[in-house]
């Protein structure tokens, strides 16, 4: 999965890449927002892409549906796509996941390139070959593993990204740092999310993508090591679902940050993770992500969500924990009381 980092012209880079792939037709998938805000950067002065057929779907996760997928298939079909065509996915994780799945399945598979436009998709969704849609009320319920031809990270898209979405992506970067090394973790805690230094951010994004690539290449189909990337997500997904159920949705990365706080607490209690590093990380998360609004009345519902996580095995909740920074412990099982205690820890800072 070649990943390129750009600081200059996206249109020029893409032009060269399309030349190498040499498709018979080019399609660009966008959502309502990226069509307006990002597509001009792609096509400016690029005659090849000026002729590409643009396919638009609704923005946000509520459009990651079978209907949107069918719309993409239909547009590819009507636009004369063949097995030698190329789909360029321009957007956040919703667009790259759905577009990847559309490409992986159309005529049993056409090539696709991901151009992530949010920090979250740059460091996570766009790379690693996971594609899919939500189905039957469940997130990413239907999909497949299929690698893109390339991922192009254009940091310039971050210049216009709002603070909340930036922090959301940063939570996944913090997770990667915790999985990698003490020095990477310390560098991430030093980074000032209030006053952004884009050169430093580019350096951290680069490291983060490196960690994800290292893990995914060792275990592309999530049989073992790739489960490490679930750190913070068992509790995080439950918090995200509860927030949605209460009609107060939170951004994915915020839920992951709070999930990390709980799962590092459990790591310290059961796996020997340093309490000092737990408190340093917790302070960073509380300062930058605030607190999650919930009470102990919600604990059973949250536990129920965790029990329905598709990554569980044999009816038990499967946690990824840490024995220390970079010391990954997979398939950990805990008691309900332990999980509730970690939720107390999350609430304590509120
Ligand atoms: N987002 C976690 C993974 O790609 O495995």
Coordinates of C-alpha atoms and ligand atoms in Angstrom, one line a residue:
X1 CA 0.0 0.0 0.0
X2 CA 2.1 2.9 -1.2
X3 CA 1.4 6.1 0.8
X4 CA 2.7 9.5 -0.4
X5 CA 2.9 12.6 1.6
X6 CA 2.4 15.8 -0.2
X7 CA 3.2 19.4 0.6
X8 CA 2.9 20.8 -2.9
X9 CA 0.4 20.2 -5.8
X10 CA -2.0 17.4 -5.3
X11 CA -3.3 17.8 -8.9
X12 CA 0.3 17.2 -10.3
X13 CA 0.9 14.2 -8.1
X14 CA -2.4 12.7 -8.9
X15 CA -1.8 13.3 -12.6
X16 CA 1.4 11.3 -12.5
X17 CA -0.2 8.5 -10.5
X18 CA -3.2 8.2 -12.9
X19 CA -0.7 8.2 -15.8
X20 CA 1.1 5.2 -14.2
X21 CA -2.2 3.3 -13.4
X22 CA -3.4 4.1 -16.9
X23 CA -7.1 3.5 -16.5
X24 CA -9.7 3.7 -19.3
X25 CA -12.0 5.9 -17.3
X26 CA -11.6 7.9 -14.0
X27 CA -14.4 8.4 -11.5
X28 CA -14.1 10.6 -8.4
X29 CA -16.3 9.9 -5.3
X30 CA -17.0 12.8 -3.1
X31 CA -19.6 13.8 -0.4
X32 CA -21.5 17.1 -0.4
X33 CA -18.8 18.7 1.6
X34 CA -15.7 17.5 -0.2
X35 CA -17.2 18.2 -3.5
X36 CA -17.4 21.9 -2.6
X37 CA -14.3 22.2 -0.4
X38 CA -11.7 19.7 -1.7
X39 CA -12.6 18.7 -5.3
X40 CA -11.2 22.0 -6.7
X41 CA -7.7 21.2 -5.4
X42 CA -7.9 17.9 -7.3
X43 CA -8.9 19.1 -10.7
X44 CA -7.2 22.5 -10.9
X45 CA -5.1 22.5 -14.1
X46 CA -5.5 18.8 -14.4
X47 CA -7.0 18.0 -17.8
X48 CA -7.2 14.3 -17.2
X49 CA -9.3 14.7 -14.1
X50 CA -11.4 17.6 -15.5
X51 CA -13.0 14.9 -17.6
X52 CA -13.5 12.5 -14.7
X53 CA -17.1 11.6 -13.8
X54 CA -17.9 12.9 -10.3
X55 CA -20.1 10.8 -8.1
X56 CA -21.6 12.5 -5.0
X57 CA -23.1 10.9 -1.9
X58 CA -24.4 12.6 1.3
X59 CA -22.0 13.5 4.0
X60 CA -21.6 12.0 7.5
X61 CA -21.9 8.4 8.8
X62 CA -25.7 8.4 8.3
X63 CA -25.1 8.0 4.6
X64 CA -22.7 5.0 4.9
X65 CA -25.6 2.9 3.7
X66 CA -26.6 0.3 1.1
X67 CA -28.5 3.1 -0.8
X68 CA -25.4 5.2 -1.1
X69 CA -23.4 2.1 -2.2
X70 CA -26.0 1.3 -4.8
X71 CA -25.9 4.9 -6.0
X72 CA -22.1 4.5 -6.6
X73 CA -22.5 1.2 -8.4
X74 CA -25.2 2.7 -10.5
X75 CA -23.1 5.7 -11.4
X76 CA -20.1 3.5 -12.3
X77 CA -22.3 1.4 -14.5
X78 CA -24.0 4.3 -16.2
X79 CA -20.7 6.1 -16.6
X80 CA -19.3 3.0 -18.5
X81 CA -16.9 1.8 -15.9
X82 CA -15.0 -1.3 -16.8
X83 CA -12.5 -3.5 -14.9
X84 CA -9.8 -1.1 -16.1
X85 CA -11.4 2.0 -14.6
X86 CA -10.2 3.8 -11.5
X87 CA -12.2 5.2 -8.6
X88 CA -10.6 8.1 -6.6
X89 CA -12.2 8.4 -3.1
X90 CA -11.9 12.0 -1.9
X91 CA -13.1 12.5 1.7
X92 CA -13.1 11.3 5.3
X93 CA -13.4 7.7 6.5
X94 CA -17.0 7.4 5.4
X95 CA -16.1 8.1 1.7
X96 CA -12.9 6.0 1.7
X97 CA -14.7 3.0 3.4
X98 CA -17.8 3.1 1.2
X99 CA -15.9 4.0 -2.0
X100 CA -13.3 1.2 -1.3
X101 CA -16.2 -1.3 -0.9
X102 CA -17.9 -0.1 -4.1
X103 CA -14.6 -0.5 -6.0
X104 CA -13.8 -3.9 -4.4
X105 CA -17.2 -5.3 -5.5
X106 CA -18.0 -3.6 -8.8
X107 CA -17.3 -6.1 -11.6
X108 CA -15.5 -8.1 -8.9
X109 CA -13.1 -5.3 -8.3
X110 CA -11.7 -2.2 -9.9
X111 CA -8.7 -0.2 -8.7
X112 CA -9.1 2.7 -6.3
X113 CA -7.0 5.4 -4.7
X114 CA -7.8 7.1 -1.4
X115 CA -7.3 10.8 -0.8
X116 CA -8.2 11.3 2.9
X117 CA -9.3 14.9 3.7
X118 CA -9.6 14.6 7.5
X119 CA -6.9 13.9 10.1
X120 CA -8.9 10.8 11.3
X121 CA -8.9 9.3 7.8
X122 CA -5.3 10.2 7.1
X123 CA -4.0 8.3 10.1
X124 CA -6.5 5.5 10.2
X125 CA -9.4 4.8 7.8
X126 CA -7.7 5.5 4.4
X127 CA -4.9 3.0 5.0
X128 CA -5.1 -0.7 5.8
X129 CA -7.6 -2.0 3.4
X130 CA -10.7 -2.1 5.5
X131 CA -13.8 -1.2 3.4
X132 CA -17.5 -1.3 4.2
X133 CA -20.9 0.2 5.1
X134 CA -23.2 0.3 8.1
X135 CA -26.1 -2.2 7.9
X136 CA -29.0 -3.2 10.0
X137 CA -28.2 -0.5 12.6
X138 CA -24.6 -1.8 13.0
X139 CA -21.5 0.1 12.1
X140 CA -19.3 -1.4 9.4
X141 CA -21.4 -4.6 9.4
X142 CA -20.8 -5.4 5.7
X143 CA -17.5 -5.0 4.0
X144 CA -14.3 -6.6 2.9
X145 CA -10.5 -6.2 3.1
X146 CA -9.2 -4.7 -0.1
X147 CA -6.1 -2.6 -0.5
X148 CA -6.2 0.7 -2.4
X149 CA -3.6 1.3 -5.2
X150 CA -2.3 4.2 -3.2
X151 CA -3.1 6.6 -0.4
X152 CA -2.2 10.3 -0.9
X153 CA -1.9 12.3 2.2
X154 CA -2.2 16.0 1.5
X155 CA -1.6 17.8 4.7
X156 CA -3.0 21.1 3.2
X157 CA -6.5 19.7 3.8
X158 CA -5.9 20.1 7.5
X159 CA -5.4 23.8 7.2
X160 CA -9.2 24.2 6.9
X161 CA -10.2 21.4 9.3
X162 CA -12.1 22.5 12.4
X163 CA -10.6 22.0 15.9
X164 CA -13.0 19.3 16.9
X165 CA -12.3 17.1 13.9
X166 CA -8.6 17.7 14.3
X167 CA -8.8 16.6 17.9
X168 CA -10.8 13.6 16.8
X169 CA -8.1 12.4 14.5
X170 CA -5.4 13.2 17.1
X171 CA -6.9 10.6 19.5
X172 CA -6.0 7.9 17.0
X173 CA -2.5 9.3 16.8
X174 CA -2.2 9.2 20.5
X175 CA -3.3 5.6 20.4
X176 CA -0.6 4.8 17.8
X177 CA 2.0 6.5 20.0
X178 CA 0.9 4.4 23.0
X179 CA 1.3 1.2 20.9
X180 CA 4.7 2.3 19.6
X181 CA 7.2 3.8 22.0
X182 CA 7.7 6.1 25.0
X183 CA 9.5 8.7 22.9
X184 CA 6.6 8.9 20.4
X185 CA 4.1 9.0 23.3
X186 CA 6.0 11.9 25.0
X187 CA 6.2 13.8 21.8
X188 CA 2.4 13.5 21.4
X189 CA 1.7 14.7 24.9
X190 CA 4.0 17.7 24.3
X191 CA 2.1 18.7 21.1
X192 CA 0.0 21.9 21.6
X193 CA -3.5 21.3 20.1
X194 CA -4.4 25.0 20.8
X195 CA -1.6 26.6 18.8
X196 CA -1.0 24.3 15.9
X197 CA 2.5 23.9 14.5
X198 CA 1.8 22.3 11.1
X199 CA 5.4 21.2 10.4
X200 CA 5.4 19.3 13.7
X201 CA 1.9 17.9 13.0
X202 CA 3.1 16.6 9.6
X203 CA 6.0 14.9 11.4
X204 CA 3.6 13.3 13.9
X205 CA 1.1 12.3 11.1
X206 CA 4.1 10.6 9.3
X207 CA 5.0 8.6 12.4
X208 CA 1.4 7.7 13.0
X209 CA 0.9 6.4 9.5
X210 CA 4.2 4.4 9.9
X211 CA 2.8 2.7 13.0
X212 CA -0.4 1.8 11.3
X213 CA 1.4 0.5 8.3
X214 CA 3.8 -1.6 10.4
X215 CA 0.9 -3.3 12.2
X216 CA -1.3 -3.8 9.2
X217 CA 1.5 -5.3 7.1
X218 CA 2.3 -7.8 9.9
X219 CA -1.4 -8.8 10.1
X220 CA -3.5 -7.5 7.3
X221 CA -6.6 -9.5 8.1
X222 CA -6.7 -8.9 11.9
X223 CA -5.9 -12.4 13.0
X224 CA -3.6 -11.2 15.8
X225 CA -1.4 -8.1 16.1
X226 CA -3.9 -5.8 14.2
X227 CA -6.2 -6.2 17.2
X228 CA -3.8 -3.8 18.9
X229 CA -5.4 -1.0 16.9
X230 CA -8.6 -1.6 19.0
X231 CA -6.9 0.0 22.0
X232 CA -9.4 2.4 23.5
X233 CA -12.1 1.3 21.1
X234 CA -14.0 -1.4 23.2
X235 CA -15.1 1.3 25.7
X236 CA -14.9 4.0 23.1
X237 CA -17.4 2.4 20.7
X238 CA -19.8 1.8 23.7
X239 CA -19.6 5.5 24.6
X240 CA -20.1 6.5 21.0
X241 CA -23.2 4.3 20.8
X242 CA -24.6 5.5 24.1
X243 CA -24.1 9.2 23.0
X244 CA -25.9 8.4 19.7
X245 CA -28.8 6.7 21.5
X246 CA -29.2 9.7 23.7
X247 CA -29.4 12.0 20.7
X248 CA -26.1 13.7 21.6
X249 CA -23.6 12.2 19.1
X250 CA -19.9 12.6 19.8
X251 CA -17.0 12.5 17.3
X252 CA -15.4 9.1 17.0
X253 CA -12.0 10.3 18.3
X254 CA -13.4 11.9 21.4
X255 CA -15.0 8.6 22.3
X256 CA -11.7 6.8 21.6
X257 CA -9.8 9.3 23.8
X258 CA -12.2 8.6 26.7
X259 CA -12.1 4.9 25.9
X260 CA -8.2 5.1 26.1
X261 CA -8.6 6.7 29.6
X262 CA -10.7 3.7 30.8
X263 CA -8.5 1.1 29.1
X264 CA -5.3 2.5 30.4
X265 CA -6.8 2.5 33.9
X266 CA -7.5 -1.3 33.3
X267 CA -4.0 -1.7 31.9
X268 CA -2.5 -0.1 35.1
X269 CA -4.7 -2.3 37.4
X270 CA -4.1 -5.6 35.6
X271 CA -1.1 -5.5 33.3
X272 CA 1.4 -3.3 35.2
X273 CA 1.1 -0.2 33.0
X274 CA 2.8 2.7 34.9
X275 CA 0.3 4.7 37.0
X276 CA 2.4 7.8 36.4
X277 CA 2.0 7.4 32.6
X278 CA -1.7 6.7 33.1
X279 CA -2.1 10.0 35.0
X280 CA -0.1 12.0 32.5
X281 CA -2.1 10.6 29.6
X282 CA -5.4 11.1 31.5
X283 CA -4.5 14.8 32.2
X284 CA -3.8 15.3 28.5
X285 CA -7.1 13.7 27.5
X286 CA -9.2 15.6 30.1
X287 CA -7.6 18.9 29.1
X288 CA -8.1 18.4 25.3
X289 CA -11.3 16.3 25.1
X290 CA -13.2 17.4 28.3
X291 CA -15.5 14.9 29.9
X292 CA -18.2 12.5 28.7
X293 CA -21.6 13.3 30.0
X294 CA -23.0 10.1 31.7
X295 CA -23.9 8.7 35.1
X296 CA -23.6 5.3 36.8
X297 CA -27.2 4.6 35.6
X298 CA -25.6 4.2 32.1
X299 CA -23.1 1.5 33.1
X300 CA -25.3 -1.5 32.3
X301 CA -26.2 -0.1 28.9
X302 CA -22.5 0.6 28.2
X303 CA -21.6 -2.9 29.2
X304 CA -24.3 -4.3 27.0
X305 CA -22.8 -2.4 24.0
X306 CA -19.4 -3.8 24.8
X307 CA -20.8 -7.3 24.9
X308 CA -22.2 -6.8 21.3
X309 CA -18.8 -5.7 19.9
X310 CA -18.2 -7.7 16.7
X311 CA -14.6 -8.3 17.8
X312 CA -15.6 -10.4 20.8
X313 CA -14.9 -14.1 20.8
X314 CA -16.8 -16.9 22.7
X315 CA -19.2 -14.4 24.3
X316 CA -16.4 -12.6 26.2
X317 CA -15.5 -9.0 25.8
X318 CA -12.1 -8.8 24.1
X319 CA -9.9 -6.0 25.4
X320 CA -6.6 -4.8 24.0
X321 CA -4.5 -3.5 27.0
X322 CA -0.9 -2.5 27.6
X323 CA 1.7 -3.8 30.0
X324 CA 3.6 -0.6 29.3
X325 CA 3.9 1.8 26.3
X326 CA 4.6 -0.5 23.3
X327 CA 3.9 -3.6 25.3
X328 CA 0.7 -4.9 23.7
X329 CA -1.5 -7.4 25.4
X330 CA -4.2 -8.9 23.2
X331 CA -7.4 -10.8 24.0
X332 CA -7.7 -9.6 27.7
X333 CA -10.8 -10.6 29.6
X334 CA -12.0 -8.6 32.7
X335 CA -14.8 -8.8 35.1
X336 CA -17.9 -6.5 34.9
X337 CA -16.8 -4.9 38.2
X338 CA -13.4 -4.0 36.7
X339 CA -15.1 -2.4 33.7
X340 CA -17.4 -0.4 35.9
X341 CA -14.4 0.8 38.0
X342 CA -12.8 2.1 34.8
X343 CA -16.0 4.0 34.0
X344 CA -15.8 5.5 37.6
X345 CA -12.3 6.6 36.7
X346 CA -13.6 8.3 33.6
X347 CA -16.3 10.1 35.6
X348 CA -14.0 11.2 38.4
X349 CA -12.4 13.8 36.2
X350 CA -15.8 15.3 35.3
Ligands
LIG1 N1 -9.2 1.1 12.4 C1 -8.5 0.0 12.9 C2 -8.0 -0.9 11.8 O1 -7.8 -0.4 10.7 O2 -7.7 -2.0 12.0

